[in-house]
Coordinates of C-alpha atoms and ligand atoms in Angstrom, one line a residue:
M1 CA 221.7 24.0 43.4
T2 CA 222.9 21.6 46.2
L3 CA 225.4 19.7 45.0
D4 CA 228.7 20.1 45.6
I5 CA 230.8 19.5 42.2
S6 CA 234.4 18.3 41.3
I7 CA 235.8 20.0 38.5
I8 CA 238.8 18.6 37.0
P9 CA 239.0 19.0 32.7
S10 CA 240.5 16.3 31.0
A11 CA 243.4 16.6 29.9
N12 CA 243.3 15.2 26.4
P13 CA 240.8 17.6 25.2
K14 CA 239.9 17.4 21.2
S15 CA 240.9 20.6 19.2
D16 CA 238.9 23.6 17.8
E17 CA 239.6 21.8 14.7
Q18 CA 238.7 17.7 15.6
V19 CA 234.9 19.3 17.5
A20 CA 234.0 21.0 14.6
E21 CA 234.7 18.3 11.9
I22 CA 232.5 16.2 14.4
L23 CA 229.2 18.7 13.8
A24 CA 229.7 19.4 10.0
N25 CA 228.4 15.2 10.8
P26 CA 227.2 14.4 14.3
G27 CA 225.4 11.9 12.9
F28 CA 223.7 10.2 16.2
G29 CA 224.3 8.8 19.2
T30 CA 228.0 8.5 17.9
Y31 CA 230.9 10.1 19.3
F32 CA 230.5 12.6 22.9
T33 CA 231.9 15.5 24.6
D34 CA 235.2 15.3 26.1
H35 CA 233.8 15.9 29.9
M36 CA 231.0 13.5 31.5
F37 CA 229.2 13.5 35.6
T38 CA 229.4 11.6 37.4
V39 CA 228.0 11.3 41.3
E40 CA 227.9 7.8 43.9
W41 CA 224.9 7.9 46.2
T42 CA 225.2 4.3 49.5
P43 CA 222.0 4.5 52.1
E44 CA 225.2 5.6 54.9
K45 CA 226.0 9.3 53.0
G46 CA 223.6 9.6 50.7
W47 CA 224.5 10.9 47.2
H48 CA 228.4 12.4 47.4
D49 CA 231.1 12.1 45.2
A50 CA 230.0 14.4 43.1
R51 CA 232.3 15.0 40.2
I52 CA 233.3 16.6 35.9
T53 CA 236.0 14.3 34.8
A54 CA 237.4 13.4 31.5
Y55 CA 235.0 11.5 29.2
G56 CA 236.2 7.6 29.0
P57 CA 235.5 4.1 30.0
L58 CA 234.4 2.4 33.5
T59 CA 236.1 0.1 35.9
L60 CA 233.3 -2.2 36.6
D61 CA 233.6 -4.9 39.8
P62 CA 232.1 -8.3 36.7
A63 CA 230.1 -8.9 39.7
T64 CA 228.3 -5.7 39.5
A65 CA 224.8 -5.6 40.3
V66 CA 223.2 -3.6 36.6
L67 CA 225.4 -6.5 34.2
H68 CA 223.2 -9.0 35.6
Y69 CA 220.0 -7.5 36.8
A70 CA 219.8 -4.4 34.7
Q71 CA 218.5 -2.2 37.3
E72 CA 218.9 0.7 35.6
T73 CA 217.3 3.8 34.6
F74 CA 217.5 6.9 31.5
E75 CA 216.6 9.8 30.7
G76 CA 217.4 11.1 27.0
M77 CA 217.1 15.0 26.1
K78 CA 218.4 17.2 24.1
A79 CA 220.1 21.3 25.2
Y80 CA 219.6 23.5 21.8
R81 CA 222.1 26.4 20.9
H82 CA 220.0 30.2 19.9
D83 CA 221.0 32.8 17.5
D84 CA 221.7 34.8 20.5
G85 CA 224.6 32.6 21.1
S86 CA 222.7 31.3 24.4
V87 CA 222.2 27.6 25.0
W88 CA 219.0 26.6 26.3
T89 CA 217.0 23.1 28.0
F90 CA 214.1 21.4 26.4
R91 CA 211.3 20.9 30.5
P92 CA 214.4 19.7 31.4
F93 CA 212.2 19.4 34.8
E94 CA 209.9 16.9 33.4
N95 CA 213.4 15.6 32.4
A96 CA 214.0 14.6 36.0
E97 CA 210.2 14.1 37.9
R98 CA 210.4 11.1 35.0
M99 CA 213.9 9.5 35.9
K100 CA 212.6 9.7 40.3
R101 CA 209.0 8.1 38.8
S102 CA 211.7 5.3 36.6
S103 CA 213.9 5.0 40.0
H104 CA 211.3 3.9 41.9
R105 CA 209.4 1.7 39.8
L106 CA 213.3 0.1 40.7
A107 CA 214.1 0.7 43.4
L108 CA 216.5 2.8 43.1
P109 CA 217.9 5.7 44.9
V110 CA 215.9 9.7 44.2
L111 CA 217.6 11.3 42.8
E112 CA 216.3 15.5 43.4
P113 CA 215.4 17.3 40.3
E114 CA 217.1 20.2 40.9
D115 CA 220.5 18.2 41.3
F116 CA 219.9 15.8 39.1
V117 CA 219.1 19.5 36.5
Q118 CA 222.3 21.4 37.7
A119 CA 224.2 18.0 36.8
V120 CA 222.8 17.9 33.6
E121 CA 223.6 21.9 33.2
A122 CA 226.8 21.9 34.9
L123 CA 227.6 19.2 31.8
V124 CA 226.0 21.4 28.9
E125 CA 228.5 24.4 30.9
V126 CA 232.3 22.1 30.5
D127 CA 231.1 20.9 27.1
Q128 CA 229.8 23.9 25.6
R129 CA 231.7 24.6 22.9
W130 CA 230.6 21.2 21.4
I131 CA 226.8 22.2 20.7
A132 CA 226.2 23.1 17.2
E133 CA 225.9 27.3 15.7
A134 CA 222.2 27.8 15.7
G135 CA 220.2 27.6 12.5
S136 CA 221.0 23.5 12.1
E137 CA 218.6 21.6 13.5
K138 CA 221.8 20.2 14.8
S139 CA 222.0 19.8 18.8
L140 CA 223.4 18.3 22.0
Y141 CA 222.0 14.8 23.1
I142 CA 222.0 14.4 26.6
R143 CA 221.7 11.2 28.7
P144 CA 221.3 10.8 32.3
F145 CA 221.8 7.7 33.7
M146 CA 221.7 5.6 37.0
I147 CA 223.3 2.4 37.6
A148 CA 223.3 -0.2 40.0
T149 CA 226.9 -0.2 41.4
E150 CA 227.1 -2.2 43.7
A151 CA 229.2 -6.2 43.1
F152 CA 227.0 -8.7 45.0
L153 CA 225.3 -11.7 42.9
G154 CA 222.9 -11.8 45.5
V155 CA 219.1 -10.1 44.4
R156 CA 217.7 -7.1 45.9
P157 CA 218.7 -3.6 45.5
S158 CA 222.1 -2.5 45.3
Q159 CA 223.7 -1.0 47.9
H160 CA 225.5 1.5 45.7
V161 CA 224.2 3.3 43.1
T162 CA 225.8 5.6 40.5
F163 CA 223.9 8.5 38.0
M164 CA 225.6 9.7 35.5
V165 CA 225.3 12.0 32.2
I166 CA 227.5 11.7 29.3
A167 CA 226.7 14.1 25.5
S168 CA 227.1 12.8 22.7
P169 CA 226.4 15.8 19.6
A170 CA 223.2 15.7 17.2
G171 CA 222.0 16.4 14.1
A172 CA 218.9 15.5 11.9
Y173 CA 217.8 11.8 13.2
F174 CA 217.1 10.9 9.4
K175 CA 219.7 11.1 7.4
G176 CA 218.3 12.3 3.5
G177 CA 215.0 13.8 5.6
I178 CA 212.0 12.8 6.2
K179 CA 210.1 10.6 5.4
P180 CA 207.7 8.7 6.4
L181 CA 208.2 5.6 8.4
T182 CA 207.5 2.3 7.0
L183 CA 206.4 0.1 10.6
W184 CA 206.4 -3.6 11.7
L185 CA 203.1 -4.6 13.8
T186 CA 204.1 -7.8 16.0
E187 CA 201.5 -10.8 16.8
E188 CA 204.2 -12.5 18.7
Y189 CA 206.2 -9.9 20.9
T190 CA 204.9 -6.9 23.6
R191 CA 205.7 -4.5 25.7
A192 CA 205.4 -3.7 29.6
G193 CA 201.9 -5.1 30.9
R194 CA 199.9 -3.5 33.9
G195 CA 202.1 -3.6 37.4
G196 CA 205.2 -3.4 34.2
M197 CA 207.7 -1.0 33.9
G198 CA 206.4 0.4 30.4
A199 CA 205.8 3.3 32.1
A200 CA 209.5 3.5 33.6
K201 CA 212.4 4.8 30.6
T202 CA 214.9 1.6 31.4
G203 CA 216.8 -0.2 29.0
G204 CA 215.2 -3.1 30.5
N205 CA 212.2 -2.4 28.0
Y206 CA 214.3 -2.0 25.5
A207 CA 216.6 -4.9 25.6
S208 CA 212.9 -6.5 25.7
S209 CA 211.5 -5.2 21.9
L210 CA 215.3 -5.5 19.7
V211 CA 214.2 -9.3 19.3
A212 CA 211.0 -7.0 17.7
Q213 CA 212.8 -4.3 16.1
Q214 CA 214.7 -7.4 14.5
E215 CA 211.9 -8.6 13.4
A216 CA 210.4 -5.1 11.3
I217 CA 214.0 -5.0 9.5
A218 CA 213.4 -8.4 8.1
Q219 CA 210.0 -7.3 7.6
G220 CA 211.5 -4.2 5.8
C221 CA 210.0 -2.3 7.8
D222 CA 212.2 1.3 10.0
Q223 CA 210.3 0.2 13.3
V224 CA 208.1 -2.1 15.2
V225 CA 204.5 -1.1 16.8
F226 CA 203.6 -2.5 19.9
L227 CA 199.7 -3.6 20.9
D228 CA 198.8 -3.7 24.7
V229 CA 199.7 -7.5 25.9
A230 CA 195.7 -7.6 29.0
E231 CA 194.4 -7.4 25.2
G232 CA 196.8 -7.7 21.4
K233 CA 194.5 -5.5 20.1
Y234 CA 195.5 -2.0 21.4
V235 CA 197.8 0.0 19.9
E236 CA 200.7 1.2 22.8
E237 CA 203.7 2.6 21.0
L238 CA 206.9 2.0 18.9
G239 CA 210.2 1.2 21.0
G240 CA 211.2 4.7 21.7
M241 CA 208.5 6.7 20.0
N242 CA 204.9 7.8 21.6
M243 CA 201.5 7.9 18.4
Y244 CA 199.9 9.9 16.9
F245 CA 196.5 10.1 14.9
V246 CA 195.0 12.7 13.0
Y247 CA 191.2 12.2 12.0
A248 CA 189.8 13.6 9.0
D249 CA 187.0 16.4 11.2
G250 CA 190.8 17.6 12.7
H251 CA 190.6 16.0 15.9
V252 CA 193.4 14.7 16.3
V253 CA 193.5 10.2 19.8
T254 CA 197.4 9.7 21.0
P255 CA 197.1 5.9 23.2
E256 CA 196.6 6.8 27.2
T257 CA 199.2 6.6 29.1
G258 CA 199.8 3.6 31.5
T259 CA 201.9 0.8 30.7
I260 CA 202.7 3.3 27.8
L261 CA 206.5 5.4 27.9
E262 CA 205.7 9.0 29.1
G263 CA 207.2 10.8 26.5
I264 CA 208.2 14.8 26.9
T265 CA 207.3 15.0 23.8
R266 CA 204.4 13.1 23.4
S267 CA 202.8 16.0 26.6
A268 CA 204.1 18.9 24.8
I269 CA 202.6 17.8 21.9
I270 CA 199.0 17.7 23.5
E271 CA 200.0 20.7 25.1
L272 CA 200.6 23.1 21.0
T273 CA 197.7 21.0 19.4
E274 CA 194.6 22.1 21.3
K275 CA 197.1 25.6 20.8
A276 CA 196.2 25.0 16.6
G277 CA 193.1 24.5 17.5
H278 CA 192.1 20.8 17.4
K279 CA 190.9 19.2 19.9
V280 CA 193.0 16.3 21.3
E281 CA 192.1 12.9 23.1
E282 CA 194.5 10.9 25.2
R283 CA 192.0 7.2 24.9
K284 CA 193.0 3.8 23.7
I285 CA 192.3 3.1 20.0
S286 CA 192.6 -0.3 18.6
I287 CA 194.4 -1.6 15.5
D288 CA 191.3 -2.3 13.8
E289 CA 190.4 2.1 14.0
W290 CA 194.2 2.8 12.3
R291 CA 193.8 -0.5 10.3
E292 CA 190.3 0.3 8.7
G293 CA 190.5 4.1 9.8
V294 CA 193.8 5.0 6.7
A295 CA 191.9 2.4 4.1
S296 CA 189.2 4.7 4.6
G297 CA 190.5 7.8 4.4
E298 CA 189.0 9.1 7.5
I299 CA 192.5 9.0 9.9
T300 CA 193.8 11.3 7.3
E301 CA 197.5 11.4 9.1
V302 CA 199.9 9.0 11.3
F303 CA 202.5 10.2 13.5
A304 CA 205.1 9.4 16.1
C305 CA 207.3 11.4 18.2
G306 CA 210.1 11.7 21.1
T307 CA 213.0 13.5 21.9
A308 CA 215.2 11.9 19.8
A309 CA 213.5 12.4 16.3
V310 CA 210.6 14.8 17.4
V311 CA 208.2 14.3 15.2
T312 CA 208.1 11.4 12.1
P313 CA 205.7 11.0 10.0
V314 CA 204.2 7.6 9.5
G315 CA 203.3 5.8 6.1
T316 CA 203.2 2.1 5.6
L317 CA 201.7 -0.8 8.1
K318 CA 202.2 -4.3 7.7
W319 CA 201.6 -7.0 9.7
K320 CA 201.9 -10.6 8.7
G321 CA 199.3 -11.8 6.2
G322 CA 198.1 -7.9 4.9
E323 CA 199.2 -4.1 5.2
V324 CA 197.5 -1.5 5.2
Q325 CA 199.0 2.0 3.1
G326 CA 199.1 5.2 4.3
S327 CA 200.2 8.9 2.7
T328 CA 203.8 9.3 1.9
E329 CA 204.3 12.2 2.3
T330 CA 204.5 14.7 5.9
G331 CA 201.0 15.3 6.3
P332 CA 200.0 19.3 7.1
L333 CA 199.5 18.6 10.4
T334 CA 202.4 17.0 11.7
A335 CA 204.3 19.0 9.5
Q336 CA 203.0 22.0 10.8
I337 CA 203.5 20.2 15.0
R338 CA 207.2 19.7 14.0
Q339 CA 208.0 23.4 12.9
S340 CA 206.5 24.6 15.7
L341 CA 208.3 22.8 18.5
V342 CA 211.5 22.8 16.3
D343 CA 210.9 27.1 16.4
L344 CA 209.9 26.6 19.6
Q345 CA 213.0 24.5 21.3
Y346 CA 216.2 26.6 18.8
G347 CA 213.6 30.0 20.0
R348 CA 212.8 30.3 16.7
A349 CA 209.1 31.2 18.6
A350 CA 207.5 33.1 21.2
D351 CA 208.4 30.5 24.6
E352 CA 204.7 31.0 26.2
F353 CA 204.4 27.7 27.7
G354 CA 207.5 27.9 29.7
W355 CA 209.3 25.2 29.1
M356 CA 212.9 26.3 28.0
H357 CA 215.5 25.6 31.4
R358 CA 218.2 28.7 30.1
V359 CA 222.2 26.9 30.8
I360 CA 224.4 30.1 29.1
Ligands
PLP401 C1 212.5 8.2 26.2 C2 210.9 7.6 25.7 C3 210.0 7.9 23.8 C4 209.7 9.5 24.3 O1 209.8 10.5 24.8 P1 210.5 11.7 25.2 O2 210.5 11.9 26.6 O3 209.7 12.5 24.1 O4 211.2 11.8 24.7 C5 209.3 6.8 23.9 N1 209.2 5.8 23.6 C6 209.8 5.3 24.6 C7 209.5 3.8 24.8 C8 210.9 5.7 25.5 O5 211.7 5.4 26.4

């Protein structure tokens, strides 16, 4: 606890009735809590002026660096309420360490992991009435982000940086229950090459994925899947989710890290799947291995994972001129892994890995 956080409560918080109404049907990323966390950085002063204030718009100079050169990083995590009323985050130091790595790639300053976690948990504590009761698979989605806030159009790392945390109540990511996604394989666009910023959680990666996602929607698909830049042959990930393949003999494959985002859900699933007695391989998997494996029945389940949607089955894969149909239902291992992960997050299963961090 090294940040000295001043708290200036909102003069205009939502009423308990309004919060209850929002929590009844929160959607995703639509509503925001009463407060936000802010801390600023300059080379002279380091991180300073940490505060929690009323949630509201920022006033930015039109020359603010992030608006022009996209020097920014972000994180995504959740707070969960357990049956006894306590509130927990899931592996928050992993998010903190990842933001440190992302920020290094984007030439942003280091925010120490303890400070990151302190900021997140201070906001969760202040806005705890926004965390739905236990037993609902609802949570509070937390969005920490770091932006270049110097007003300067020259091209160099910003000399003024702002780190903020906002929070948004979240329901189940997919309305109407979990049904397998149809994916579009883009052969035109790529996500990230060697030496690029594919492993950093930064807005630019999302900006570059949107046109491909649009193409996926136009093709009647839910999400886009990217291949590697070098050979256009190996499966990378979706716009914001990592991928898993389950084989008939019970072993599981997930693409190796390097140019993909190192998902915290991905890494938790490696451990949960191994604990469930399956061999997990982190290796390259070619698009042909996927197509042929599903067609021959050698690959029995495909799923995607990430904090927002947790674990989502993948059904059909389409590409220009063809498609291969996977299962129309959630596979047994996909369902089992999803269940063991949410049980752990909601405190219904023992936390053998020490992943949960109590906030309240
Ligand atoms: C955040 C993100 C993921 C998922 O990471 P989690 O830590 O599991 O939420 C996967 N891919 C991309 C591109 C991401 O930005």
